[in-house]
Backbone atoms as SQL, in Angstrom:
CREATE TABLE atoms (id INTEGER PRIMARY KEY, chain TEXT, resi INTEGER, resn TEXT, atom TEXT, x REAL, y REAL, z REAL);
INSERT INTO atoms VALUES
  (1, 'A', 1, 'MET', 'N', 0.857, -1.168, 0.000),
  (2, 'A', 1, 'MET', 'CA', 0.000, 0.000, 0.000),
  (3, 'A', 1, 'MET', 'C', 0.907, 1.235, 0.000),
  (4, 'A', 2, 'SER', 'N', 0.645, 2.151, -0.907),
  (5, 'A', 2, 'SER', 'CA', 1.462, 3.361, -0.984),
  (6, 'A', 2, 'SER', 'C', 1.172, 4.271, 0.210),
  (7, 'A', 3, 'ARG', 'N', 2.044, 5.217, 0.392),
  (8, 'A', 3, 'ARG', 'CA', 1.891, 6.175, 1.502),
  (9, 'A', 3, 'ARG', 'C', 0.569, 6.942, 1.378),
  (10, 'A', 4, 'GLU', 'N', 0.231, 7.358, 0.170),
  (11, 'A', 4, 'GLU', 'CA', -1.020, 8.094, -0.057),
  (12, 'A', 4, 'GLU', 'C', -2.230, 7.198, 0.226),
  (13, 'A', 5, 'GLU', 'N', -2.157, 5.948, -0.163),
  (14, 'A', 5, 'GLU', 'CA', -3.256, 5.013, 0.118),
  (15, 'A', 5, 'GLU', 'C', -3.414, 4.798, 1.619),
  (16, 'A', 6, 'GLN', 'N', -2.288, 4.708, 2.324),
  (17, 'A', 6, 'GLN', 'CA', -2.345, 4.568, 3.782),
  (18, 'A', 6, 'GLN', 'C', -2.983, 5.795, 4.417),
  (19, 'A', 7, 'ARG', 'N', -2.597, 6.971, 3.924),
  (20, 'A', 7, 'ARG', 'CA', -3.154, 8.220, 4.459),
  (21, 'A', 7, 'ARG', 'C', -4.667, 8.283, 4.226),
  (22, 'A', 8, 'GLN', 'N', -5.088, 7.891, 3.035),
  (23, 'A', 8, 'GLN', 'CA', -6.519, 7.897, 2.721),
  (24, 'A', 8, 'GLN', 'C', -7.275, 6.861, 3.557),
  (25, 'A', 9, 'ALA', 'N', -6.650, 5.700, 3.774),
  (26, 'A', 9, 'ALA', 'CA', -7.288, 4.663, 4.597),
  (27, 'A', 9, 'ALA', 'C', -7.442, 5.133, 6.038),
  (28, 'A', 10, 'MET', 'N', -6.420, 5.777, 6.573),
  (29, 'A', 10, 'MET', 'CA', -6.506, 6.301, 7.943),
  (30, 'A', 10, 'MET', 'C', -7.573, 7.375, 8.053),
  (31, 'A', 11, 'ARG', 'N', -7.676, 8.224, 7.048),
  (32, 'A', 11, 'ARG', 'CA', -8.713, 9.264, 7.047),
  (33, 'A', 11, 'ARG', 'C', -10.101, 8.614, 7.064),
  (34, 'A', 12, 'ALA', 'N', -10.273, 7.586, 6.243),
  (35, 'A', 12, 'ALA', 'CA', -11.560, 6.894, 6.184),
  (36, 'A', 12, 'ALA', 'C', -11.896, 6.245, 7.528),
  (37, 'A', 13, 'VAL', 'N', -10.895, 5.661, 8.183),
  (38, 'A', 13, 'VAL', 'CA', -11.116, 5.049, 9.496),
  (39, 'A', 13, 'VAL', 'C', -11.534, 6.112, 10.493),
  (40, 'A', 14, 'ARG', 'N', -10.826, 7.235, 10.515),
  (41, 'A', 14, 'ARG', 'CA', -11.160, 8.317, 11.449),
  (42, 'A', 14, 'ARG', 'C', -12.562, 8.851, 11.186),
  (43, 'A', 15, 'GLU', 'N', -12.902, 9.052, 9.928),
  (44, 'A', 15, 'GLU', 'CA', -14.238, 9.546, 9.592),
  (45, 'A', 15, 'GLU', 'C', -15.307, 8.540, 10.013),
  (46, 'A', 16, 'GLY', 'N', -15.037, 7.263, 9.826),
  (47, 'A', 16, 'GLY', 'CA', -15.972, 6.227, 10.264),
  (48, 'A', 16, 'GLY', 'C', -16.149, 6.222, 11.772),
  (49, 'A', 17, 'LEU', 'N', -15.050, 6.385, 12.493),
  (50, 'A', 17, 'LEU', 'CA', -15.135, 6.455, 13.961),
  (51, 'A', 17, 'LEU', 'C', -15.957, 7.655, 14.405),
  (52, 'A', 18, 'ILE', 'N', -15.765, 8.786, 13.753),
  (53, 'A', 18, 'ILE', 'CA', -16.545, 9.982, 14.095),
  (54, 'A', 18, 'ILE', 'C', -18.022, 9.721, 13.872),
  (55, 'A', 19, 'GLU', 'N', -18.369, 9.104, 12.754),
  (56, 'A', 19, 'GLU', 'CA', -19.773, 8.793, 12.468),
  (57, 'A', 19, 'GLU', 'C', -20.356, 7.866, 13.540),
  (58, 'A', 20, 'GLN', 'N', -19.598, 6.850, 13.934),
  (59, 'A', 20, 'GLN', 'CA', -20.067, 5.920, 14.958),
  (60, 'A', 20, 'GLN', 'C', -20.240, 6.629, 16.298),
  (61, 'A', 21, 'LEU', 'N', -19.294, 7.484, 16.646),
  (62, 'A', 21, 'LEU', 'CA', -19.403, 8.229, 17.909),
  (63, 'A', 21, 'LEU', 'C', -20.593, 9.181, 17.883),
  (64, 'A', 22, 'GLU', 'N', -20.806, 9.855, 16.766),
  (65, 'A', 22, 'GLU', 'CA', -21.959, 10.760, 16.646),
  (66, 'A', 22, 'GLU', 'C', -23.264, 9.986, 16.867),
  (67, 'A', 23, 'ALA', 'N', -23.374, 8.812, 16.268),
  (68, 'A', 23, 'ALA', 'CA', -24.579, 7.993, 16.435),
  (69, 'A', 23, 'ALA', 'C', -24.738, 7.551, 17.889),
  (70, 'A', 24, 'LEU', 'N', -23.642, 7.160, 18.514),
  (71, 'A', 24, 'LEU', 'CA', -23.679, 6.755, 19.914),
  (72, 'A', 24, 'LEU', 'C', -24.173, 7.887, 20.803),
  (73, 'A', 25, 'TYR', 'N', -23.633, 9.077, 20.599),
  (74, 'A', 25, 'TYR', 'CA', -24.050, 10.217, 21.422),
  (75, 'A', 25, 'TYR', 'C', -25.485, 10.640, 21.124),
  (76, 'A', 26, 'ARG', 'N', -25.900, 10.568, 19.864),
  (77, 'A', 26, 'ARG', 'CA', -27.308, 10.868, 19.542),
  (78, 'A', 26, 'ARG', 'C', -28.243, 9.936, 20.302),
  (79, 'A', 27, 'ASN', 'N', -27.901, 8.650, 20.300),
  (80, 'A', 27, 'ASN', 'CA', -28.723, 7.664, 21.026),
  (81, 'A', 27, 'ASN', 'C', -28.726, 7.958, 22.526),
  (82, 'A', 28, 'ALA', 'N', -27.576, 8.320, 23.060),
  (83, 'A', 28, 'ALA', 'CA', -27.491, 8.628, 24.489),
  (84, 'A', 28, 'ALA', 'C', -28.351, 9.839, 24.829),
  (85, 'A', 29, 'PHE', 'N', -28.298, 10.880, 24.011),
  (86, 'A', 29, 'PHE', 'CA', -29.129, 12.060, 24.258),
  (87, 'A', 29, 'PHE', 'C', -30.611, 11.724, 24.150),
  (88, 'A', 30, 'ASP', 'N', -30.964, 10.883, 23.182),
  (89, 'A', 30, 'ASP', 'CA', -32.361, 10.454, 23.053),
  (90, 'A', 30, 'ASP', 'C', -32.817, 9.700, 24.305),
  (91, 'A', 31, 'GLN', 'N', -31.970, 8.818, 24.821),
  (92, 'A', 31, 'GLN', 'CA', -32.319, 8.052, 26.017),
  (93, 'A', 31, 'GLN', 'C', -32.506, 8.965, 27.226),
  (94, 'A', 32, 'ILE', 'N', -31.649, 9.952, 27.344),
  (95, 'A', 32, 'ILE', 'CA', -31.777, 10.898, 28.465),
  (96, 'A', 32, 'ILE', 'C', -33.110, 11.624, 28.376),
  (97, 'A', 33, 'GLY', 'N', -33.470, 12.035, 27.162),
  (98, 'A', 33, 'GLY', 'CA', -34.723, 12.754, 26.970),
  (99, 'A', 33, 'GLY', 'C', -35.947, 11.921, 27.313),
  (100, 'A', 34, 'GLU', 'N', -35.822, 10.617, 27.235),
  (101, 'A', 34, 'GLU', 'CA', -36.952, 9.730, 27.519),
  (102, 'A', 34, 'GLU', 'C', -37.104, 9.429, 29.008),
  (103, 'A', 35, 'GLN', 'N', -36.108, 9.774, 29.806),
  (104, 'A', 35, 'GLN', 'CA', -36.139, 9.472, 31.238),
  (105, 'A', 35, 'GLN', 'C', -36.857, 10.583, 32.003),
  (106, 'A', 36, 'ASP', 'N', -37.454, 10.215, 33.113),
  (107, 'A', 36, 'ASP', 'CA', -38.126, 11.180, 33.982),
  (108, 'A', 36, 'ASP', 'C', -37.193, 11.480, 35.155),
  (109, 'A', 37, 'LEU', 'N', -36.125, 12.238, 34.871),
  (110, 'A', 37, 'LEU', 'CA', -35.092, 12.473, 35.863),
  (111, 'A', 37, 'LEU', 'C', -35.172, 13.852, 36.511),
  (112, 'A', 38, 'GLY', 'N', -35.967, 14.718, 35.995),
  (113, 'A', 38, 'GLY', 'CA', -36.000, 16.089, 36.491),
  (114, 'A', 38, 'GLY', 'C', -35.044, 16.949, 35.684),
  (115, 'A', 39, 'GLU', 'N', -35.358, 18.229, 35.613),
  (116, 'A', 39, 'GLU', 'CA', -34.588, 19.134, 34.758),
  (117, 'A', 39, 'GLU', 'C', -33.136, 19.260, 35.196),
  (118, 'A', 40, 'GLY', 'N', -32.878, 19.351, 36.480),
  (119, 'A', 40, 'GLY', 'CA', -31.516, 19.518, 36.983),
  (120, 'A', 40, 'GLY', 'C', -30.635, 18.328, 36.650),
  (121, 'A', 41, 'ALA', 'N', -31.150, 17.140, 36.888),
  (122, 'A', 41, 'ALA', 'CA', -30.377, 15.924, 36.609),
  (123, 'A', 41, 'ALA', 'C', -30.131, 15.775, 35.110),
  (124, 'A', 42, 'ILE', 'N', -31.134, 16.061, 34.315),
  (125, 'A', 42, 'ILE', 'CA', -30.980, 15.970, 32.860),
  (126, 'A', 42, 'ILE', 'C', -29.954, 16.981, 32.378),
  (127, 'A', 43, 'ALA', 'N', -29.992, 18.187, 32.922),
  (128, 'A', 43, 'ALA', 'CA', -29.033, 19.222, 32.523),
  (129, 'A', 43, 'ALA', 'C', -27.603, 18.805, 32.869),
  (130, 'A', 44, 'ARG', 'N', -27.395, 18.274, 34.063),
  (131, 'A', 44, 'ARG', 'CA', -26.053, 17.841, 34.468),
  (132, 'A', 44, 'ARG', 'C', -25.556, 16.686, 33.591),
  (133, 'A', 45, 'LEU', 'N', -26.412, 15.717, 33.365),
  (134, 'A', 45, 'LEU', 'CA', -26.035, 14.564, 32.545),
  (135, 'A', 45, 'LEU', 'C', -25.763, 14.980, 31.093),
  (136, 'A', 46, 'THR', 'N', -26.580, 15.876, 30.588),
  (137, 'A', 46, 'THR', 'CA', -26.383, 16.378, 29.230),
  (138, 'A', 46, 'THR', 'C', -25.045, 17.106, 29.118),
  (139, 'A', 47, 'GLN', 'N', -24.721, 17.920, 30.113),
  (140, 'A', 47, 'GLN', 'CA', -23.451, 18.638, 30.102),
  (141, 'A', 47, 'GLN', 'C', -22.266, 17.667, 30.119),
  (142, 'A', 48, 'LEU', 'N', -22.365, 16.613, 30.928),
  (143, 'A', 48, 'LEU', 'CA', -21.309, 15.607, 30.964),
  (144, 'A', 48, 'LEU', 'C', -21.149, 14.918, 29.611),
  (145, 'A', 49, 'LEU', 'N', -22.269, 14.583, 28.999),
  (146, 'A', 49, 'LEU', 'CA', -22.210, 13.931, 27.687),
  (147, 'A', 49, 'LEU', 'C', -21.614, 14.847, 26.630),
  (148, 'A', 50, 'LEU', 'N', -21.962, 16.128, 26.683),
  (149, 'A', 50, 'LEU', 'CA', -21.401, 17.076, 25.723),
  (150, 'A', 50, 'LEU', 'C', -19.886, 17.182, 25.876),
  (151, 'A', 51, 'ARG', 'N', -19.418, 17.222, 27.115),
  (152, 'A', 51, 'ARG', 'CA', -17.973, 17.280, 27.357),
  (153, 'A', 51, 'ARG', 'C', -17.298, 15.995, 26.886),
  (154, 'A', 52, 'SER', 'N', -17.934, 14.866, 27.136),
  (155, 'A', 52, 'SER', 'CA', -17.397, 13.584, 26.707),
  (156, 'A', 52, 'SER', 'C', -17.329, 13.509, 25.180),
  (157, 'A', 53, 'ARG', 'N', -18.381, 13.954, 24.532),
  (158, 'A', 53, 'ARG', 'CA', -18.444, 13.947, 23.068),
  (159, 'A', 53, 'ARG', 'C', -17.315, 14.809, 22.494),
  (160, 'A', 54, 'GLU', 'N', -17.153, 15.990, 23.059),
  (161, 'A', 54, 'GLU', 'CA', -16.099, 16.895, 22.590),
  (162, 'A', 54, 'GLU', 'C', -14.719, 16.255, 22.732),
  (163, 'A', 55, 'ALA', 'N', -14.479, 15.625, 23.879),
  (164, 'A', 55, 'ALA', 'CA', -13.181, 14.987, 24.129),
  (165, 'A', 55, 'ALA', 'C', -12.947, 13.795, 23.208),
  (166, 'A', 56, 'ALA', 'N', -14.008, 13.115, 22.819),
  (167, 'A', 56, 'ALA', 'CA', -13.865, 11.928, 21.972),
  (168, 'A', 56, 'ALA', 'C', -13.689, 12.285, 20.498),
  (169, 'A', 57, 'ILE', 'N', -14.418, 13.284, 20.036),
  (170, 'A', 57, 'ILE', 'CA', -14.471, 13.564, 18.603),
  (171, 'A', 57, 'ILE', 'C', -13.436, 14.590, 18.149),
  (172, 'A', 58, 'THR', 'N', -13.170, 15.599, 18.952),
  (173, 'A', 58, 'THR', 'CA', -12.263, 16.673, 18.534),
  (174, 'A', 58, 'THR', 'C', -10.887, 16.177, 18.103),
  (175, 'A', 59, 'PRO', 'N', -10.229, 15.292, 18.856),
  (176, 'A', 59, 'PRO', 'CA', -8.904, 14.832, 18.397),
  (177, 'A', 59, 'PRO', 'C', -8.951, 14.130, 17.039),
  (178, 'A', 60, 'LEU', 'N', -10.011, 13.392, 16.773),
  (179, 'A', 60, 'LEU', 'CA', -10.145, 12.723, 15.473),
  (180, 'A', 60, 'LEU', 'C', -10.321, 13.745, 14.358),
  (181, 'A', 61, 'GLN', 'N', -11.147, 14.774, 14.610),
  (182, 'A', 61, 'GLN', 'CA', -11.357, 15.812, 13.604),
  (183, 'A', 61, 'GLN', 'C', -10.082, 16.614, 13.362),
  (184, 'A', 62, 'GLN', 'N', -9.362, 16.915, 14.429),
  (185, 'A', 62, 'GLN', 'CA', -8.129, 17.681, 14.278),
  (186, 'A', 62, 'GLN', 'C', -7.110, 16.910, 13.451),
  (187, 'A', 63, 'GLU', 'N', -7.043, 15.627, 13.644),
  (188, 'A', 63, 'GLU', 'CA', -6.088, 14.813, 12.884),
  (189, 'A', 63, 'GLU', 'C', -6.465, 14.792, 11.407),
  (190, 'A', 64, 'ILE', 'N', -7.741, 14.763, 11.108),
  (191, 'A', 64, 'ILE', 'CA', -8.193, 14.783, 9.714),
  (192, 'A', 64, 'ILE', 'C', -7.850, 16.124, 9.078),
  (193, 'A', 65, 'GLU', 'N', -8.017, 17.200, 9.829),
  (194, 'A', 65, 'GLU', 'CA', -7.801, 18.541, 9.306),
  (195, 'A', 65, 'GLU', 'C', -6.341, 18.980, 9.356),
  (196, 'A', 66, 'ALA', 'N', -5.472, 18.216, 10.004),
  (197, 'A', 66, 'ALA', 'CA', -4.057, 18.587, 10.137),
  (198, 'A', 66, 'ALA', 'C', -3.396, 18.619, 8.770),
  (199, 'A', 67, 'PRO', 'N', -2.517, 19.590, 8.564),
  (200, 'A', 67, 'PRO', 'CA', -1.810, 19.645, 7.270),
  (201, 'A', 67, 'PRO', 'C', -0.872, 18.455, 7.119),
  (202, 'A', 68, 'LEU', 'N', -0.696, 18.035, 5.928),
  (203, 'A', 68, 'LEU', 'CA', 0.186, 16.915, 5.618),
  (204, 'A', 68, 'LEU', 'C', 1.633, 17.370, 5.758),
  (205, 'A', 69, 'ILE', 'N', 2.432, 16.642, 6.516),
  (206, 'A', 69, 'ILE', 'CA', 3.847, 16.957, 6.668),
  (207, 'A', 69, 'ILE', 'C', 4.573, 16.383, 5.460),
  (208, 'A', 70, 'THR', 'N', 5.277, 17.247, 4.741),
  (209, 'A', 70, 'THR', 'CA', 5.919, 16.796, 3.505),
  (210, 'A', 70, 'THR', 'C', 7.418, 16.605, 3.649),
  (211, 'A', 71, 'ARG', 'N', 7.986, 17.030, 4.786),
  (212, 'A', 71, 'ARG', 'CA', 9.424, 16.854, 5.006),
  (213, 'A', 71, 'ARG', 'C', 9.645, 16.120, 6.314),
  (214, 'A', 72, 'ALA', 'N', 10.724, 15.389, 6.364),
  (215, 'A', 72, 'ALA', 'CA', 11.109, 14.707, 7.597),
  (216, 'A', 72, 'ALA', 'C', 11.619, 15.745, 8.594),
  (217, 'A', 73, 'PRO', 'N', 11.436, 15.504, 9.902),
  (218, 'A', 73, 'PRO', 'CA', 11.959, 16.430, 10.891),
  (219, 'A', 73, 'PRO', 'C', 13.468, 16.622, 10.699),
  (220, 'A', 74, 'GLY', 'N', 13.906, 17.860, 10.803),
  (221, 'A', 74, 'GLY', 'CA', 15.319, 18.163, 10.661),
  (222, 'A', 74, 'GLY', 'C', 15.759, 18.417, 9.233),
  (223, 'A', 75, 'GLU', 'N', 14.924, 18.085, 8.268),
  (224, 'A', 75, 'GLU', 'CA', 15.263, 18.311, 6.861),
  (225, 'A', 75, 'GLU', 'C', 15.108, 19.795, 6.558),
  (226, 'A', 76, 'SER', 'N', 16.074, 20.377, 5.917),
  (227, 'A', 76, 'SER', 'CA', 15.989, 21.816, 5.618),
  (228, 'A', 76, 'SER', 'C', 15.016, 22.062, 4.473),
  (229, 'A', 77, 'ALA', 'N', 14.422, 23.260, 4.504),
  (230, 'A', 77, 'ALA', 'CA', 13.478, 23.643, 3.475),
  (231, 'A', 77, 'ALA', 'C', 14.222, 23.963, 2.188),
  (232, 'A', 78, 'PRO', 'N', 13.618, 23.723, 1.039),
  (233, 'A', 78, 'PRO', 'CA', 14.255, 24.099, -0.230),
  (234, 'A', 78, 'PRO', 'C', 14.492, 25.612, -0.253),
  (235, 'A', 79, 'ALA', 'N', 15.435, 26.048, -1.046),
  (236, 'A', 79, 'ALA', 'CA', 15.803, 27.464, -1.114),
  (237, 'A', 79, 'ALA', 'C', 14.618, 28.354, -1.449),
  (238, 'A', 80, 'SER', 'N', 13.677, 27.884, -2.231),
  (239, 'A', 80, 'SER', 'CA', 12.520, 28.709, -2.615),
  (240, 'A', 80, 'SER', 'C', 11.591, 28.980, -1.455),
  (241, 'A', 81, 'GLU', 'N', 11.640, 28.175, -0.385),
  (242, 'A', 81, 'GLU', 'CA', 10.765, 28.366, 0.777),
  (243, 'A', 81, 'GLU', 'C', 11.404, 29.230, 1.847),
  (244, 'A', 82, 'SER', 'N', 12.678, 29.497, 1.777),
  (245, 'A', 82, 'SER', 'CA', 13.381, 30.239, 2.813),
  (246, 'A', 82, 'SER', 'C', 13.054, 31.689, 2.812);
């Protein structure tokens, strides 16, 4: 598998994980809404889930959006980039 194919495969895996996590959190929010827990308890639980969702999904999204590194660490930039 070429380097570009590996990069595309990793992107697809990350995107798939994000989709699965989004579905999981949607289901969790739906379940909370169906419970008779009182407004305060629902608000606290919802806030916890939102924080959990952010912590789970943000690193995956950041990795997808990260610029591609084209040089090895320590390698000098070509003269045109200096």
